[in-house]
Each structure stands twice: as structure tokens, then as C-alpha cells.
GROMACS .gro file of C-alpha atoms in nm:
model
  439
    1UNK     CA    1  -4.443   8.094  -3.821
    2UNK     CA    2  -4.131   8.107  -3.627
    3UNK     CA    3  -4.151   8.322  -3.311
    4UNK     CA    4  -3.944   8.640  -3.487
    5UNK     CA    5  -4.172   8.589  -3.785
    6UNK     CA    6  -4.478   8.676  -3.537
    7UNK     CA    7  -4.323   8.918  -3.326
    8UNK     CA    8  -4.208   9.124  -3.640
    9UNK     CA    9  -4.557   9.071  -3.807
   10UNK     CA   10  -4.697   9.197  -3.446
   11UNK     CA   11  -4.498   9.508  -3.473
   12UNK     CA   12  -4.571   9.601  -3.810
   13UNK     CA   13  -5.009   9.534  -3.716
   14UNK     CA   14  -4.923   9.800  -3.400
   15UNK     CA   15  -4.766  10.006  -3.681
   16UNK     CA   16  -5.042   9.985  -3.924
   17UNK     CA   17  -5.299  10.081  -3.669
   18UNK     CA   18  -5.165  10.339  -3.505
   19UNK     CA   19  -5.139  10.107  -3.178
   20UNK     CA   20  -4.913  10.133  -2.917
   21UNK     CA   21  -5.055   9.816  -2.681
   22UNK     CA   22  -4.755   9.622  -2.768
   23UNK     CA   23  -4.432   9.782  -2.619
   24UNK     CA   24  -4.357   9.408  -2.448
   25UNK     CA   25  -4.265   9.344  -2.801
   26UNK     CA   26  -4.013   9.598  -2.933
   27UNK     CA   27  -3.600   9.555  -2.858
   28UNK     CA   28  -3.560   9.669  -2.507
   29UNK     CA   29  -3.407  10.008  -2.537
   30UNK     CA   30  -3.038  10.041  -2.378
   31UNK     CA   31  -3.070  10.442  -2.305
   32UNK     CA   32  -3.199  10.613  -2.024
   33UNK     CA   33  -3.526  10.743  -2.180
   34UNK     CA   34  -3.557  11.111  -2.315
   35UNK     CA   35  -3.792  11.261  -2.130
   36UNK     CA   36  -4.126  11.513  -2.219
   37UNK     CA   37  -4.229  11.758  -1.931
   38UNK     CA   38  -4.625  11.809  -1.986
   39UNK     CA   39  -4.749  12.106  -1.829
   40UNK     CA   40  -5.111  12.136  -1.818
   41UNK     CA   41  -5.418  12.171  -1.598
   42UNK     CA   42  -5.406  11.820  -1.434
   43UNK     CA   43  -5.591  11.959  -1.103
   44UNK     CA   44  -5.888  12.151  -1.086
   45UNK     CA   45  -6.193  12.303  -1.323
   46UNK     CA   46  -6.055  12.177  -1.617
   47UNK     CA   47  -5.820  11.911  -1.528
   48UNK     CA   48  -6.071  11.684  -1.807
   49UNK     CA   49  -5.843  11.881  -2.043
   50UNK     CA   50  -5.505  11.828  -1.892
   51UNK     CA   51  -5.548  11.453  -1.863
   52UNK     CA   52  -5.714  11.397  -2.227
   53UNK     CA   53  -5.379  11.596  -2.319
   54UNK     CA   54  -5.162  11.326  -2.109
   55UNK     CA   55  -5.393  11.036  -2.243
   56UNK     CA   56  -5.256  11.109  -2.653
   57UNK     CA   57  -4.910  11.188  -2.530
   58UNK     CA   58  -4.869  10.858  -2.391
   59UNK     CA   59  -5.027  10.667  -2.669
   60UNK     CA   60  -4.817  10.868  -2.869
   61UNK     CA   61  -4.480  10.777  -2.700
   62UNK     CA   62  -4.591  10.413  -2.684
   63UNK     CA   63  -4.648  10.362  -3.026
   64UNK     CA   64  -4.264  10.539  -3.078
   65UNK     CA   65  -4.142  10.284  -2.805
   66UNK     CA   66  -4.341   9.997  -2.913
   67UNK     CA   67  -4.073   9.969  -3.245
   68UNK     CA   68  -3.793  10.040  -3.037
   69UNK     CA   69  -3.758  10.398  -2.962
   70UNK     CA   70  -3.566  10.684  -3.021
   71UNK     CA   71  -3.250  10.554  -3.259
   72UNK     CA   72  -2.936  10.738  -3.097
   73UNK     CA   73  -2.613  10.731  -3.194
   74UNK     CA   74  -2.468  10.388  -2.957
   75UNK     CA   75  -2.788  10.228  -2.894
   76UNK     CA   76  -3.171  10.313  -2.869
   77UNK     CA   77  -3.358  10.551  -2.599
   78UNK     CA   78  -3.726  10.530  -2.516
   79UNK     CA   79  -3.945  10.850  -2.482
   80UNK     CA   80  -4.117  10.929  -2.154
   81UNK     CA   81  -4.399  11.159  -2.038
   82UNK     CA   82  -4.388  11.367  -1.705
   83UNK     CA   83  -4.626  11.502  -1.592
   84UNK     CA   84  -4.624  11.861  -1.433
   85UNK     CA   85  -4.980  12.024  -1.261
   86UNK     CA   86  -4.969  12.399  -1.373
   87UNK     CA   87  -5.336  12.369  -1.200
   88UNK     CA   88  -5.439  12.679  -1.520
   89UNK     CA   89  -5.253  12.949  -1.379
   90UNK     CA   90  -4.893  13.132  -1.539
   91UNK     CA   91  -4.748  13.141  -1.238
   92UNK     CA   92  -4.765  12.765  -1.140
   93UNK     CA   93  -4.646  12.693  -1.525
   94UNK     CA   94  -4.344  12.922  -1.453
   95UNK     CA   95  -4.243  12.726  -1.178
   96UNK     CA   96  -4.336  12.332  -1.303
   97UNK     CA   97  -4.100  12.477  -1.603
   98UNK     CA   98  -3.804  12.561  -1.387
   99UNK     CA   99  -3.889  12.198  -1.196
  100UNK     CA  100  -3.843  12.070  -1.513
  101UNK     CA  101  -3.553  12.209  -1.647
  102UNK     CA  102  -3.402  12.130  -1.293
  103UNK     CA  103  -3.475  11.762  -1.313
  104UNK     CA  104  -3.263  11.814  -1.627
  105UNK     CA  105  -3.571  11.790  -1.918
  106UNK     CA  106  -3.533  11.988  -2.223
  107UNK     CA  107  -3.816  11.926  -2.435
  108UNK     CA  108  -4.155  12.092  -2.250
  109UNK     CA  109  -4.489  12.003  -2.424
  110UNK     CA  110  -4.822  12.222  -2.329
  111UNK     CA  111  -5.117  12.376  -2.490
  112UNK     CA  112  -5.467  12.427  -2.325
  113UNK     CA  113  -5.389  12.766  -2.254
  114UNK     CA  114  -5.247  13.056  -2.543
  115UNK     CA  115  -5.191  13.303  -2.196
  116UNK     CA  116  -5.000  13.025  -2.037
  117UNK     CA  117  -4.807  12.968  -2.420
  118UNK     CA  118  -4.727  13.282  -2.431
  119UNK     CA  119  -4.584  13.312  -2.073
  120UNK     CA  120  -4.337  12.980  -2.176
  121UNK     CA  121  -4.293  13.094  -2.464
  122UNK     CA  122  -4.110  13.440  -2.311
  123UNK     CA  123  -3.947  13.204  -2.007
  124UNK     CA  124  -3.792  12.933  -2.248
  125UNK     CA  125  -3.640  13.215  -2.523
  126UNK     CA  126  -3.449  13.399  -2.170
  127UNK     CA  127  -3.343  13.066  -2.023
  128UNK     CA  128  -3.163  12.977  -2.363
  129UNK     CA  129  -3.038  13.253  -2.358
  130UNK     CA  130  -2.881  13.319  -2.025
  131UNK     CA  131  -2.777  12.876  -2.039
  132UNK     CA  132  -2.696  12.786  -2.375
  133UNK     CA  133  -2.575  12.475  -2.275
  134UNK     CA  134  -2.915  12.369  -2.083
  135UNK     CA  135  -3.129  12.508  -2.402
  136UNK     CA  136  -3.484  12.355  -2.382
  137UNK     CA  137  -3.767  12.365  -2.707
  138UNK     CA  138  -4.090  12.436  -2.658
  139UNK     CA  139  -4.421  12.188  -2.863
  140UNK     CA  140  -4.766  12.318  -2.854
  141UNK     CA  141  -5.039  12.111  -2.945
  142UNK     CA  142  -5.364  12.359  -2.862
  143UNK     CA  143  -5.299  12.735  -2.792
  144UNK     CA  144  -5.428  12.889  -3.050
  145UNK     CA  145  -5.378  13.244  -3.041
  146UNK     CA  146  -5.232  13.372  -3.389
  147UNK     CA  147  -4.977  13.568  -3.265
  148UNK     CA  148  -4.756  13.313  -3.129
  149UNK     CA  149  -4.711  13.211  -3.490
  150UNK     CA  150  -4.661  13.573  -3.572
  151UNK     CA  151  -4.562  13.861  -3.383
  152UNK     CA  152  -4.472  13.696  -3.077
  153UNK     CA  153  -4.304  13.370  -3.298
  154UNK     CA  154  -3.979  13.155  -3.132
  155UNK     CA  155  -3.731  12.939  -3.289
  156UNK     CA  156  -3.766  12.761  -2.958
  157UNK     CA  157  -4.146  12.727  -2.984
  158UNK     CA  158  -4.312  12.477  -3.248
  159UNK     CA  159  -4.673  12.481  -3.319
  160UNK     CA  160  -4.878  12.138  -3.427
  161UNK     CA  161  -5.224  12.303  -3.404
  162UNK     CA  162  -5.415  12.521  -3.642
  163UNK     CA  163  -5.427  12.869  -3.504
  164UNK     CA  164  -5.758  13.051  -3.425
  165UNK     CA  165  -5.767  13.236  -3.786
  166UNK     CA  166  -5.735  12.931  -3.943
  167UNK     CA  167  -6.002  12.733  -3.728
  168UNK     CA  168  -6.213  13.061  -3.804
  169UNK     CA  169  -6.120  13.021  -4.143
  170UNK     CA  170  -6.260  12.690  -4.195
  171UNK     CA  171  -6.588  12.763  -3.992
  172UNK     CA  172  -6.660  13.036  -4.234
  173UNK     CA  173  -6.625  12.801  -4.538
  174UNK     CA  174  -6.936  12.620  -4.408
  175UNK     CA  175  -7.124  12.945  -4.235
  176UNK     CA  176  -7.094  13.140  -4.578
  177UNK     CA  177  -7.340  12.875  -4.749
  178UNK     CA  178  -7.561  12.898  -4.458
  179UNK     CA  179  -7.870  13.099  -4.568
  180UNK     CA  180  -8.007  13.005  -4.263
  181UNK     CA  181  -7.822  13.196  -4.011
  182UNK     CA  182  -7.900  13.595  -4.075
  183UNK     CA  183  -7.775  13.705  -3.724
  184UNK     CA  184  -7.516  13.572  -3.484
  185UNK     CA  185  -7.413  13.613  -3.085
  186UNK     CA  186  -7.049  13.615  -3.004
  187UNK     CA  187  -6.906  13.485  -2.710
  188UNK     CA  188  -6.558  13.378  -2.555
  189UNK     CA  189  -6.313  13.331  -2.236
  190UNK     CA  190  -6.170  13.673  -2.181
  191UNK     CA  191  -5.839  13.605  -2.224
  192UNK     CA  192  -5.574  13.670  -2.582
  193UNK     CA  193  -5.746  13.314  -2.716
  194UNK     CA  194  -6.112  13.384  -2.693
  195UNK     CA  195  -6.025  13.817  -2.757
  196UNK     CA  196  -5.874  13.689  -3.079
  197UNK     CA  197  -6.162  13.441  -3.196
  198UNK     CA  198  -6.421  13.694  -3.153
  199UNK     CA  199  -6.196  13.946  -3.327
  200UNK     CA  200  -6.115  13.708  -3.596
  201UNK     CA  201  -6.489  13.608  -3.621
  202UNK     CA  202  -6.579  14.004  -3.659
  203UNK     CA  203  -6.344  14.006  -3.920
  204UNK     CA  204  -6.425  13.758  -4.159
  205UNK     CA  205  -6.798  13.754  -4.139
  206UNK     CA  206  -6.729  14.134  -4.250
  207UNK     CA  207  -6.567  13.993  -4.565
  208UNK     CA  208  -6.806  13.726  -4.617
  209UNK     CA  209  -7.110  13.716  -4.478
  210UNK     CA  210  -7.182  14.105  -4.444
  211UNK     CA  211  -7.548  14.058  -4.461
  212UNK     CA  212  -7.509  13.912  -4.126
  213UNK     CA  213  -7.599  14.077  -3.823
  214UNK     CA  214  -7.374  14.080  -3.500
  215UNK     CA  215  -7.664  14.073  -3.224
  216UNK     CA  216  -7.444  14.045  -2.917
  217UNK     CA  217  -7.073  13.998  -2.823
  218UNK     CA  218  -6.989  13.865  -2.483
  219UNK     CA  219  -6.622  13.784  -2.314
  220UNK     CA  220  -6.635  13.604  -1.954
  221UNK     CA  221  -6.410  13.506  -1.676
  222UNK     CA  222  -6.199  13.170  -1.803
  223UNK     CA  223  -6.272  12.848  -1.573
  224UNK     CA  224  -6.494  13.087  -1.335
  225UNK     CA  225  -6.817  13.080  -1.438
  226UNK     CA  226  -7.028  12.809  -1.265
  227UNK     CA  227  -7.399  12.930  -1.406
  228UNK     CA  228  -7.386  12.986  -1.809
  229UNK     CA  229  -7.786  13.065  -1.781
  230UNK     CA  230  -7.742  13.419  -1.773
  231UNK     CA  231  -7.585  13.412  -2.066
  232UNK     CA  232  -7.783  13.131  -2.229
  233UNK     CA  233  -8.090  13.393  -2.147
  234UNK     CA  234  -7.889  13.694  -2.301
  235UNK     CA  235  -7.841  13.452  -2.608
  236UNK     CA  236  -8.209  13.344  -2.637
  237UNK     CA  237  -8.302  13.698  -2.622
  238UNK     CA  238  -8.119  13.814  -2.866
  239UNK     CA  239  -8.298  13.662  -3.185
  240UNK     CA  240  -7.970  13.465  -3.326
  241UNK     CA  241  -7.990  13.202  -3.563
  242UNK     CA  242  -7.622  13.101  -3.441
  243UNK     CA  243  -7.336  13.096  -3.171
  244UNK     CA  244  -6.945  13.130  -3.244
  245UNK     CA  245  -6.779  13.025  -2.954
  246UNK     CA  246  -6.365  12.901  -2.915
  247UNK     CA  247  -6.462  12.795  -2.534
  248UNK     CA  248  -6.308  12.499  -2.450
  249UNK     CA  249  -6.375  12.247  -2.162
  250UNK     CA  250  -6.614  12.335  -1.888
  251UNK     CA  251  -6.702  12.669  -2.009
  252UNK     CA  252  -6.797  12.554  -2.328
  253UNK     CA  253  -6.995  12.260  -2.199
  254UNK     CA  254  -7.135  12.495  -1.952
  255UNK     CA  255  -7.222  12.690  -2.218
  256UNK     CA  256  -7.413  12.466  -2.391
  257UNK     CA  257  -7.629  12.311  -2.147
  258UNK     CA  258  -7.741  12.595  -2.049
  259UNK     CA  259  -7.878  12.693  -2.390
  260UNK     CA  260  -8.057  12.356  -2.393
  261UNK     CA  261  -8.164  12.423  -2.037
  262UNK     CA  262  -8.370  12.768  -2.176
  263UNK     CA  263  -8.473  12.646  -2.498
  264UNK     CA  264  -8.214  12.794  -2.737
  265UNK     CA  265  -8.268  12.623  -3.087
  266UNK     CA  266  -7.993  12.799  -3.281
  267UNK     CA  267  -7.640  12.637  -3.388
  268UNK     CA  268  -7.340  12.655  -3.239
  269UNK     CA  269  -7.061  12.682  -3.486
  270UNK     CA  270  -6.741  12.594  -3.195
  271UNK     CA  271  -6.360  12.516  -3.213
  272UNK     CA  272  -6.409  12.207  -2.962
  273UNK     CA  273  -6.772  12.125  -2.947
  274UNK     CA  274  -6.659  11.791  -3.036
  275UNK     CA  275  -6.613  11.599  -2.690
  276UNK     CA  276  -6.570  11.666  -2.291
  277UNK     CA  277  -6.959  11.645  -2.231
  278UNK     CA  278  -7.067  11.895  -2.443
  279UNK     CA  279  -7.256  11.644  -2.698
  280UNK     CA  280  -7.418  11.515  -2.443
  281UNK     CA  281  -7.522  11.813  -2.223
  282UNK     CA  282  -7.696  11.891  -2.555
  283UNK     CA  283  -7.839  11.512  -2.654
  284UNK     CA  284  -8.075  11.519  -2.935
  285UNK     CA  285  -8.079  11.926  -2.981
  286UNK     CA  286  -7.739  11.959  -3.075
  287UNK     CA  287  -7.826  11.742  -3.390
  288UNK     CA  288  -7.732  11.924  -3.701
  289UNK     CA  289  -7.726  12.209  -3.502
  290UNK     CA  290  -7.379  12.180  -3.327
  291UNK     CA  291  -7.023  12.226  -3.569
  292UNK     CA  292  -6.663  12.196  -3.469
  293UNK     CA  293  -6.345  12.218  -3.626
  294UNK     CA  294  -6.057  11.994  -3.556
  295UNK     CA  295  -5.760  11.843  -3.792
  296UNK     CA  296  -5.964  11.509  -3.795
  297UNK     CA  297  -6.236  11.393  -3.643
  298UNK     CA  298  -6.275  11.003  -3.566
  299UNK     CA  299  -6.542  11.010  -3.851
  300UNK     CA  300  -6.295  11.173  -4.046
  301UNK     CA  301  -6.352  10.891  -4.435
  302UNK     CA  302  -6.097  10.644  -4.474
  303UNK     CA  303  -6.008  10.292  -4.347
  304UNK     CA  304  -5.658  10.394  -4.194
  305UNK     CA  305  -5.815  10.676  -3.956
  306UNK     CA  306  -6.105  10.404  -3.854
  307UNK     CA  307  -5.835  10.202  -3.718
  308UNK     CA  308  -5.626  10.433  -3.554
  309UNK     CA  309  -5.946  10.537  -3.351
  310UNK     CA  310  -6.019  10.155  -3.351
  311UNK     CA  311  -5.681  10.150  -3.179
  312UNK     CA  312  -5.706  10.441  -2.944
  313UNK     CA  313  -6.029  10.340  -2.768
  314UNK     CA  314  -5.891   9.984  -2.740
  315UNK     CA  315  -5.638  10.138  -2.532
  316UNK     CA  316  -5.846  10.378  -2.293
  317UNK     CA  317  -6.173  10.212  -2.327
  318UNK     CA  318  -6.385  10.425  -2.084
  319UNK     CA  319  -6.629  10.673  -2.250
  320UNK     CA  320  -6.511  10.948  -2.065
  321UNK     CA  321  -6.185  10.895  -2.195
  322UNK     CA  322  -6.264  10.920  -2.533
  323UNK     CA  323  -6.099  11.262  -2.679
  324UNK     CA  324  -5.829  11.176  -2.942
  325UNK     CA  325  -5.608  11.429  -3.099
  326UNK     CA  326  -5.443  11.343  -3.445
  327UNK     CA  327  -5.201  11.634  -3.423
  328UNK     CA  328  -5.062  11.516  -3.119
  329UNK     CA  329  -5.003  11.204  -3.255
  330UNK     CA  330  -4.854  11.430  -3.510
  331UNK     CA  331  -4.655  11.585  -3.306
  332UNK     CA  332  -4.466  11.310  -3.098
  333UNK     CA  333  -4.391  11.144  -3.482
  334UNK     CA  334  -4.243  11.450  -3.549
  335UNK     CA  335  -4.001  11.500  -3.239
  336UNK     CA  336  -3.928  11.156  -3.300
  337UNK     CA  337  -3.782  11.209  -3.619
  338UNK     CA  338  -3.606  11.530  -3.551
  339UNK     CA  339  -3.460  11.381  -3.243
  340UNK     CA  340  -3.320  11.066  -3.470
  341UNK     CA  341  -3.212  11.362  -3.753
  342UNK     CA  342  -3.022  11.527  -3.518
  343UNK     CA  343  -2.897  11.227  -3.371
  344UNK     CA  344  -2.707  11.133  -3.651
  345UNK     CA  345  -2.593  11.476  -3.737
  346UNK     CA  346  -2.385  11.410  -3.454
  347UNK     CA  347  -2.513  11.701  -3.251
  348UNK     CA  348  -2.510  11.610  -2.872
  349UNK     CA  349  -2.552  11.782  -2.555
  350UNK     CA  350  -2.542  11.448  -2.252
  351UNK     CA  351  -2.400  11.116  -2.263
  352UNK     CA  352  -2.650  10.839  -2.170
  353UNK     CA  353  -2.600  10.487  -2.050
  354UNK     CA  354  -2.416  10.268  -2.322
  355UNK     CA  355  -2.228  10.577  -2.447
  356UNK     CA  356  -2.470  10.725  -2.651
  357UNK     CA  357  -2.571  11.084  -2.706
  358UNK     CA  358  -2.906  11.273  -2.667
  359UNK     CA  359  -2.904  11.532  -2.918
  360UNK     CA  360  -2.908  11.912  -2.795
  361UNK     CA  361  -3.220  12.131  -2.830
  362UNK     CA  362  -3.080  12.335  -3.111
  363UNK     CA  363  -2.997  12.081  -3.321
  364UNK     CA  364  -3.351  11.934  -3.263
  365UNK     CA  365  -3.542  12.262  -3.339
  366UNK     CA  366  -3.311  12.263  -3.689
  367UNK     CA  367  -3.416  11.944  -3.739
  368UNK     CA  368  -3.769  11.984  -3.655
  369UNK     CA  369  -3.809  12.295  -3.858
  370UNK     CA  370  -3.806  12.026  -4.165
  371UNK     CA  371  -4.040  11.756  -4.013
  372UNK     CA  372  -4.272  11.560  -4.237
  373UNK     CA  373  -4.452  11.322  -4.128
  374UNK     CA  374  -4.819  11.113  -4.169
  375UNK     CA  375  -4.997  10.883  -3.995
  376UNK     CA  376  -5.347  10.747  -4.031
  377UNK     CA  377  -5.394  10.871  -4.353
  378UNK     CA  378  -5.294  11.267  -4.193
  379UNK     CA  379  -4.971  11.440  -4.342
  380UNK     CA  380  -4.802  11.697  -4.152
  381UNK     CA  381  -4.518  11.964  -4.252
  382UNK     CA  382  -4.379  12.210  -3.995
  383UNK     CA  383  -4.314  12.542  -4.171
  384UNK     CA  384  -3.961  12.672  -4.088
  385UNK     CA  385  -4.026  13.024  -4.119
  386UNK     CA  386  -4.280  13.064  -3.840
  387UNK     CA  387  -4.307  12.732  -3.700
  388UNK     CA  388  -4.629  12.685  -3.767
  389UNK     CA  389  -4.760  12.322  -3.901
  390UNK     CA  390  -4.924  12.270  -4.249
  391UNK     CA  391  -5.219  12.030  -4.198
  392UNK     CA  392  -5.546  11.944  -4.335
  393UNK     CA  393  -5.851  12.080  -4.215
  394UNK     CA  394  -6.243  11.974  -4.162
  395UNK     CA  395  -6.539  12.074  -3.998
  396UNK     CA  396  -6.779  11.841  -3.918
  397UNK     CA  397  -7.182  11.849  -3.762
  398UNK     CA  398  -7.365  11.641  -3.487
  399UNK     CA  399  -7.573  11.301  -3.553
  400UNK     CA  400  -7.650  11.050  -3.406
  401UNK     CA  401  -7.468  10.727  -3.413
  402UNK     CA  402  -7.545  10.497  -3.698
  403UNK     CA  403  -7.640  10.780  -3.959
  404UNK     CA  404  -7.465  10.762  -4.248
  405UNK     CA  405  -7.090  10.914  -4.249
  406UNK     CA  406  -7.120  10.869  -3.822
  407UNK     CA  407  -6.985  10.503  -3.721
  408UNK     CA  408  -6.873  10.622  -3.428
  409UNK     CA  409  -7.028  10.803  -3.119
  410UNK     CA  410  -6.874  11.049  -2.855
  411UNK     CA  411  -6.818  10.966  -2.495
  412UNK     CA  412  -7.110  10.666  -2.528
  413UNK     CA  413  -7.342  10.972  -2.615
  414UNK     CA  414  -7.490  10.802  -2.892
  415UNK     CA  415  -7.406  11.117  -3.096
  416UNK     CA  416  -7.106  11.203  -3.324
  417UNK     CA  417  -6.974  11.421  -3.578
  418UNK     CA  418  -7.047  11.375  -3.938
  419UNK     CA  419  -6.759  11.579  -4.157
  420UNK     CA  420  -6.886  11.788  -4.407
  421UNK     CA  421  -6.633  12.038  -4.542
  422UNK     CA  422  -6.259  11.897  -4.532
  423UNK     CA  423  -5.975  12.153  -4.674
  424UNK     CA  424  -5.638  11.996  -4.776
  425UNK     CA  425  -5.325  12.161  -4.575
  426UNK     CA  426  -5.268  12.447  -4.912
  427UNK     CA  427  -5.639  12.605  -4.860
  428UNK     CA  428  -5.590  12.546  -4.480
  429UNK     CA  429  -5.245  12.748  -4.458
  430UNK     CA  430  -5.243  13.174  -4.367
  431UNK     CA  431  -4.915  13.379  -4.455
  432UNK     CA  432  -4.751  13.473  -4.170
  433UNK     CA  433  -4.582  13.773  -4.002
  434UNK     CA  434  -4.335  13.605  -3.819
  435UNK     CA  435  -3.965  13.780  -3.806
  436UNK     CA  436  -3.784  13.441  -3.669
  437UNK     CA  437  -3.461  13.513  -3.468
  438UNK     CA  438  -3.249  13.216  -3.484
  439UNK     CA  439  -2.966  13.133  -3.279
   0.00000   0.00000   0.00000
């Protein structure tokens, strides 16, 4: 095999498995590269989030670099992650935003908060406004809230998560079969995403599960609370077969260990009890008692998924490391394509090195308001008339590793999740309100 032959048959392995060790490999890029400003918590109580968040991004870009990057009209551009600390609060996203848009970046990436969302969300439709020639869009991979699909939609803002309702939505599939659970406690972070779950969660078990009983509903400081066993107490107390929870990061693996620590034996039906600790703060009495929801789940069947996870924990092999998120994955495919779409639409807004063009923000929204695109066995669609993106769905249980449908473990906990309801992106999808403005 000549040395072409292998380094093409390289490429296309990296391809296959969703890999992105091999960047050494690809045709060196002649552009400067187009760069991705990643707000998130990378300081502070949950800073686990913020970095898992950083950890699929760059995976994500290298495995869009690794075949030779962005194809631009005069040569090829590589993408590149920065990263900006909005340390959880609005304010500090406001301003790593305006550092960004400063150091001249115009496509913002962020998600582990729906108040912080929201906030960019409001920021990035003025700025475009007010400097149409500096417009910047807007991908969210994890805040949740419904209404920034909805009422509070953006043609600048692109959503590559499920929202809460549909999350919710899924949950209830399994919950409705449950003859088990006749009472539940509710409890969230007290801010719109964790007001909405509980809302939503109030909602649908009206419609169907009416028989069961709401025994306590609870809404606590986000990030604050350093001793869950008050509430783990309140929880025990109460008599319920069954948590619903959409905490996320410390609070919800707070959470949990606390309702190990006082002998709470019901289930916990969660949007992310999947990973940062909380499998194994619980250990072996989280088994079958513990569900998430997710868009895949490493356990997720099929041989092309198995690799891509195969691939992912080849490239951050440390336990703690291991949170991978399909959707952002997903997401950077996505941009990728618009951006190339765009590209040869002939839509610019800078010249780069080699005389080639980055394409402008608006023609990448247009473009990105028709992406389609799969990998590991996943197929995405963005719908264009609320920007929200059409996806499968599953919800999955704890086990132990080694039981059947649960090859692989969480964090080295010796426990993973086990899928057992899956919903194809048609019984995942919710109409929307959205009235989009477009420019």
C-alpha cells in the first residue's frame, strides 16, 4: 500500500468511527481558522459541566479538521474552539460575549444555563441589529427551557437539544407503564429551566398518570446548595415511590447522595442522571431505580454508536472525563455544513489568508436552517420555523456493567445505562409557537 493509499484509508477509519485522533493526517488547511467562542461555566461549582461541554466541542472540531476542514471558497479553513469563563452568572456571559465579538468571533456556542440562553439570546438579536455588518449566530447545545424555541425564538439562535417538554415527554412514555410509582416528589433549580420542568411535569402527569399523587414540590437556589439532606429528609418523608428532577451537575449529584445517605429507596426519573458522579454517589441503589433521558446514550444498540464511544474515550481516557454528547457532535457537523453551503453561495463577510472568504452569519443561519446531518447511526434535521432540531429520543435505566444491553460503564463506576424506550425524531417532535422574525 502506497503511502496515499494508507493515509486516505486512515482518514476514512477516523471517519467511520467518529475519531478525530488523526488531524496530523488531513491537507494542512491554508485559512486562518474560523473560530467558536464557548461560553460556559469553566470556573467554579459546576465548572465539571463547562469543561465536559469544551471536551465534545473539541472532538467535534477535530474530527471536521482531521479531513481537512471547513471547504471555503480559495482554499480550506480549520475550526477552532475558544474558550470564554462566564463562571454561571449573566453578567460575566454578557461581557465574555462582547470579548468575543471584539476579538472579531461570530459564531458563540453555550448551553448549561436556559437563564444565561436567554440573556444571549436578547444581547446577540440587538447587536445584529445595531452592526449588521459584525452579525454573530448563536448554537445551543443544553438550555432547555421551551420558550426559547417558542415565545422567546431567534433567527440568530439555533437549538441542537431537546427542550424540557420534550425530555418530559419521553420520561412520561416510560412513567405511564409504571404501576409502581402511585405518588411522586418534585424538585428543581429555581430558575426558568427547573420552573418549567416541574411545570411541565405537573402537566403531563395530569394527562396521563392522574391517579398519581403530587406529594411535594420543591425549587432551590441553583449551584448554592452545599447540604441536599434536608431535602433528601423532606423526600423520605413524604411517602414517594419516585423523584422528577431536571438538576444538572452538582445539584443533582448532591441530590442524590443525599437520598442514598438517608435511605431513600424510590426512583429517580432525571434529565441528566446519566454521568458527573451521580451514578456513583448512588452505587448499587441507583440500580433500576435511576432513569435519564438523553438523545443517545453510549449503550444506545448499534455497532456505529459503539465505536464512536469506542472513539471518544480513546481520546480523553480518564473516567472523570467520560460525558459524551451526540448532539454536540451533531451540532459542529451541522455548522460545518452550513458554513461550506454558504460558502459556495458566495456569501462573504472577511477575506482570509489565500484570498478566501468566511461566509457572513446570515448566510450561515439560512443555511443552517436546512441542516441534515447523521453520524454514528444519529440523524439530525434543524427545523426552520423555530429552530429547533428534530432528533431521536431514548430513555434509558441504571445496571451494572456487564448486564445485558450495558457494555459500557460510567465514569469507571461499574454502572451504566441500559435503554429501554427509544422514540424516533416524528414521536419525539412538539409543534411550536414560534413567530420567527427574519432579517
Amino acid at each position: 500500500m502506497s503511502s496515499l493509499d494508507r493515509r486516505h484509508s486512515l482518514l476514512a477509519l477516523a471517519s467511520l468511527l467518529g475519531a478525530a485522533a488523526l488531524p496530523a493526517l488531513a491537507a494542512s488547511p491554508a485559512q486562518a481558522p474560523i473560530r467558536i467562542a464557548l461560553i460556559e461555566s469553566l470556573s467554579g461549582p459546576i465548572a465539571n459541566t463547562g469543561e465536559a461541554v469544551h471536551r465534545n466541542l473539541v472532538l467535534a472540531t477535530e474530527r471536521v479538521n482531521a479531513r481537512g476542514g471547513i471547504k471555503l471558497a480559495g482554499g480550506r479553513a480549520p475550526l477552532a474552539i475558544e474558550r470564554y469563563d462566564s463562571k454561571g452568572q449573566i453578567e460575566e456571559a454578557l461581557a465574555a460575549l462582547r470579548s468575543a465579538i471584539d476579538a472579531g468571533i461570530r459564531i458563540v456556542a453555550q448551553g448549561n444555563s436556559s437563564a444565561v440562553a436567554g440573556a444571549l439570546i436578547d444581547a446577540i438579536a440587538k447587536h445584529n441589529e445595531r452592526n449588521p455588518a459584525q452579525q454573530v449566530l448563536f448554537l445551543n447545545y443544553s438550555a432547555v427551557d421551551p420558550a426559547l424555541t417558542n415565545e422567546r425564538c431567534s433567527f440568530w439562535h439555533f437549538r441542537f437539544d431537546a427542550h424540557a417538554d420534550m425530555r418530559m415527554a419521553a420520561l412520561m412514555d416510560v412513567l405511564k407503564n409504571d404501576r409502581q410509582v402511585a405518588s411522586v416528589y418534585l424538585i428543581g433549580q429555581d430558575y426558568s429551566f427547573g420552573q418549567s420542568v416541574l411545570r411541565e411535569a405537573k402537566r403531563q402527569l395530569s394527562m396521563r398518570r392522574p391517579d398519581v399523587k403530587i406529594v411535594g414540590e420543591e425549587l432551590h437556589p441553583m449551584a448554592r446548595v452545599k447540604d441536599f439532606l434536608p431535602y433528601a429528609t423532606k423526600i423520605k418523608a413524604s411517602g414517594a415511590q419516585a423523584v422528577i428532577t431536571g438538576n444538572w451537575g452538582n445539584d443533582l449529584t448532591l441530590l442524590v447522595k443525599a437520598a442514598r445517605e438517608v435511605g431513600y429507596e424510590g426512583k429517580f426519573y432525571t434529565f441528566y442522571g446519566n454521568a458527573l458522579g451521580a451514578p456513583a454517589a448512588l452505587g448499587e441503589a441507583g440500580v433500576g431505580q435511576v432513569l435519564a433521558v438523553a438523545e443517545w446514550f453510549p449503550n444506545a444498540p448499534g455497532q456505529a454508536g459503539k465505536a464512536f464511544y469506542q472513539a471518544f474515550r480513546q481520546r480523553f481516557p480518564k473516567p472523570e472525563d467520560d460525558y459524551v454528547h451526540l448532539r454536540m457532535q451533531l451540532m459542529i457537523e451541522a455548522l460545518a455544513q452550513a458554513l461550506e453551503r454558504a460558502a459556495a453561495q458566495g456569501t462573504g463577510q472577511g477575506a482570509g489568508s489565500g484570498g478566501s472568504v468566511v461566509p457572513a452569519a446570515l448566510a450561515v443561519a439560512r443555511a443552517l436552517e436546512q441542516a441534515d446531518v447523521s453520524l454514528a447511526g444519529q440523524r439530525l434535521q434543524m427545523r426552520a420555523g423555530d429552530h429547533q432540531a428534530q432528533q431521536p429520543l431514548m430513555v434509558a435505566i441504571m445496571d451494572r456493567k456487564g448486564a445485558k444491553g450495558v457494555p459500557f460503564d460510567v465514569e469507571g463506576s461499574g454502572y451504566g445505562f441500559r435503554v429501554v424506550h427509544q422514540l424516533n425524531a416524528e414521536a419525539a417532535s412538539h409543534a411550536h409557537s414560534c413567530r420567527m422574525v427574519r432579517p
